[in-house]
């Protein structure tokens, strides 16, 4: 979820190994890399917007490196992906490259 909106739905394994939504990926990058694998991480840029007055269109657009004009105007809806559902124009249009998998916690 981001600012109260459902952004991605997937099984726990798919969420960790094949995250589609960018904010999901950025959240996974905040998990400490205890094995010191050296995998690339992308910090979330910008500030969290006011949830009482969220940005137009996709609420994540002020912080998203894949933002386009459509994102500022049209709120994306959940659509089927290869591993679940994601609400993102770039995912639907295939503009976001595949993410590096994160090892899921637990058994
Ligand atoms: S809809 Fe646009 S701004 Fe929102 S996460 Fe996808 S690419 Fe980024």
Coordinates of C-alpha atoms and ligand atoms in Angstrom, one line a residue:
X1 CA 0.0 0.0 0.0
X2 CA 1.0 3.6 -0.6
X3 CA -0.9 6.5 1.0
X4 CA -3.8 4.3 1.7
X5 CA -4.1 2.8 -1.8
X6 CA -3.5 -0.8 -2.7
X7 CA -0.6 -0.9 -5.1
X8 CA 0.4 -4.6 -5.4
X9 CA -1.1 -7.9 -4.5
X10 CA 1.0 -11.1 -4.7
X11 CA 1.9 -14.2 -2.8
X12 CA 4.7 -13.6 -0.2
X13 CA 7.2 -15.5 -2.3
X14 CA 6.3 -13.6 -5.5
X15 CA 6.4 -10.3 -3.7
X16 CA 10.0 -11.0 -2.5
X17 CA 11.3 -12.6 -5.7
X18 CA 9.4 -10.8 -8.5
X19 CA 8.2 -7.5 -7.1
X20 CA 6.4 -5.5 -9.8
X21 CA 5.5 -2.1 -8.2
X22 CA 8.4 0.3 -7.8
X23 CA 7.5 1.2 -4.2
X24 CA 7.5 -2.5 -3.3
X25 CA 11.0 -2.8 -4.7
X26 CA 12.2 0.3 -2.8
X27 CA 10.7 -1.0 0.4
X28 CA 12.5 -4.4 -0.1
X29 CA 15.7 -2.4 -0.6
X30 CA 15.4 -1.1 3.0
X31 CA 15.7 -4.7 4.4
X32 CA 19.2 -4.9 5.9
X33 CA 21.6 -7.0 3.7
X34 CA 22.8 -9.2 6.6
X35 CA 24.6 -11.5 4.1
X36 CA 26.4 -8.5 2.7
X37 CA 25.7 -9.7 -0.8
X38 CA 26.4 -6.3 -2.2
X39 CA 23.2 -6.2 -4.2
X40 CA 22.3 -2.9 -5.7
X41 CA 19.8 -0.7 -3.7
X42 CA 17.8 2.2 -4.7
X43 CA 16.9 4.7 -2.0
X44 CA 13.4 6.2 -2.1
X45 CA 13.7 9.9 -3.1
X46 CA 11.6 12.8 -1.9
X47 CA 9.3 13.2 1.0
X48 CA 6.1 11.3 1.9
X49 CA 3.2 13.5 0.6
X50 CA 0.3 14.6 2.9
X51 CA -2.1 11.7 2.9
X52 CA -5.0 14.2 3.5
X53 CA -4.2 15.9 0.2
X54 CA -2.5 13.2 -1.9
X55 CA -0.9 14.0 -5.3
X56 CA -3.1 13.7 -8.3
X57 CA -3.0 10.6 -10.5
X58 CA -0.6 8.0 -9.0
X59 CA 0.1 9.2 -5.5
X60 CA 3.7 7.9 -5.8
X61 CA 4.4 10.1 -8.9
X62 CA 6.4 12.9 -7.1
X63 CA 8.9 10.2 -5.9
X64 CA 8.9 7.9 -8.9
X65 CA 11.9 7.8 -11.4
X66 CA 9.6 6.3 -14.0
X67 CA 6.9 9.1 -13.8
X68 CA 5.3 10.3 -17.1
X69 CA 2.6 12.8 -17.7
X70 CA -0.1 10.1 -17.6
X71 CA 1.0 9.2 -14.0
X72 CA 0.3 12.8 -12.9
X73 CA -3.2 12.8 -14.3
X74 CA -4.6 9.2 -14.2
X75 CA -4.6 7.0 -11.1
X76 CA -3.5 3.5 -12.1
X77 CA -5.8 0.6 -11.2
X78 CA -4.7 -2.9 -10.2
X79 CA -4.0 -5.0 -13.3
X80 CA -2.8 -8.6 -13.7
X81 CA 1.0 -9.0 -13.9
X82 CA 3.1 -12.1 -14.3
X83 CA 3.1 -12.6 -10.5
X84 CA -0.1 -10.9 -9.2
X85 CA -1.7 -7.5 -9.4
X86 CA 0.0 -4.1 -9.6
X87 CA -1.4 -0.6 -10.0
X88 CA 1.3 1.1 -12.2
X89 CA 1.2 2.5 -15.7
X90 CA 4.9 1.7 -16.3
X91 CA 4.5 -2.0 -15.2
X92 CA 1.5 -2.3 -17.6
X93 CA 3.5 -0.7 -20.4
X94 CA 6.7 -2.8 -19.7
X95 CA 8.8 0.3 -18.9
X96 CA 10.3 -1.0 -15.6
X97 CA 13.1 -3.5 -15.9
X98 CA 12.9 -6.7 -13.9
X99 CA 13.9 -6.3 -10.2
X100 CA 16.6 -8.2 -8.5
X101 CA 15.1 -10.8 -6.2
X102 CA 15.3 -10.5 -2.4
X103 CA 15.6 -13.6 -0.3
X104 CA 12.3 -14.0 1.5
X105 CA 12.6 -14.2 5.3
X106 CA 11.7 -17.3 7.2
X107 CA 11.4 -21.0 6.1
Ligands
LIG1 S1 2.0 4.8 -12.2 FE1 3.7 6.1 -12.9 S2 4.3 7.3 -11.1 FE2 3.0 5.6 -10.3 S3 4.5 4.0 -9.8 FE3 3.9 3.6 -11.9 S4 5.4 4.7 -13.2 FE4 5.6 5.5 -11.1

